Amino acid sequence: QVQLVESGGGLVQPGGSLRLSCAASGSIVSIDAMGWYRQAPGKKRELVAHIISAGTTTYADSVKGRFTISRDNAKNTVYLEMNTLKSEDTAIYYCNADVVISLALIKRTYKYWGQGTQVTVSS
């Protein structure tokens, strides 16, 4: 099967920076889109940033100019560089990937989620 493992969360002061990583492992043929989502207490999970295999990126308006998503296709890893963090960025951050696997010689795409990593922005 496929696993996504996030790392890099933690406590940071307002204005600070963090870098999240998410590595996919398992029986992977390839990975199409990868993304980062977040969920704050009492709120719905929302898309933060998204990147396709060719490198095209999409960002939520609230993080444009502050966050940068990137990926290393050779390592099946997606990153989220977060700068100028604000208290409203506090949430659990989840990575997501559309992974192509091979079942009985047939390629299928499934969406996988990581377990989440806590980001807290507070003084």
CSV table of C-alpha atoms in Angstrom, one decimal, residues 46-88:
chain,number,residue,atom,x,y,z
A,46,GLU,CA,-9.4,23.8,3.4
A,47,LEU,CA,-6.9,23.7,0.5
A,48,VAL,CA,-3.7,25.6,1.2
A,49,ALA,CA,-1.6,24.8,-1.9
A,50,HIS,CA,-1.6,22.4,-4.8
A,51,ILE,CA,1.0,21.3,-7.4
A,52,ILE,CA,0.7,19.0,-10.4
A,53,SER,CA,3.4,16.7,-11.7
A,54,ALA,CA,4.5,19.3,-14.3
A,55,GLY,CA,5.0,21.9,-11.6
A,56,THR,CA,2.0,24.2,-12.0
A,57,THR,CA,0.9,25.5,-8.6
A,58,THR,CA,-2.3,26.9,-7.0
A,59,TYR,CA,-2.6,28.7,-3.7
A,60,ALA,CA,-5.4,29.8,-1.4
A,61,ASP,CA,-5.7,33.6,-1.4
A,62,SER,CA,-4.9,33.7,2.3
A,63,VAL,CA,-1.4,32.3,1.8
A,64,LYS,CA,-0.4,33.8,-1.6
A,65,GLY,CA,3.0,35.5,-1.3
A,66,ARG,CA,3.8,33.8,2.0
A,67,PHE,CA,3.7,30.1,1.3
A,68,THR,CA,5.5,28.1,-1.5
A,69,ILE,CA,4.7,24.6,-2.5
A,70,SER,CA,7.3,22.5,-4.3
A,71,ARG,CA,8.0,18.8,-5.0
A,72,ASP,CA,10.8,16.4,-5.7
A,73,ASN,CA,9.4,13.8,-8.0
A,74,ALA,CA,12.5,11.5,-7.6
A,75,LYS,CA,11.8,11.4,-3.9
A,76,ASN,CA,8.0,11.4,-4.1
A,77,THR,CA,8.1,14.3,-1.7
A,78,VAL,CA,6.1,17.5,-1.5
A,79,TYR,CA,7.2,20.5,0.6
A,80,LEU,CA,5.5,23.6,1.9
A,81,GLU,CA,7.7,26.6,2.8
A,82,MET,CA,5.7,28.9,5.1
A,83,ASN,CA,6.9,32.4,5.8
A,84,THR,CA,5.5,35.4,7.6
A,85,LEU,CA,3.3,33.1,9.6
A,86,LYS,CA,0.2,34.5,11.3
A,87,SER,CA,-1.9,33.2,14.2
A,88,GLU,CA,-4.6,32.4,11.8
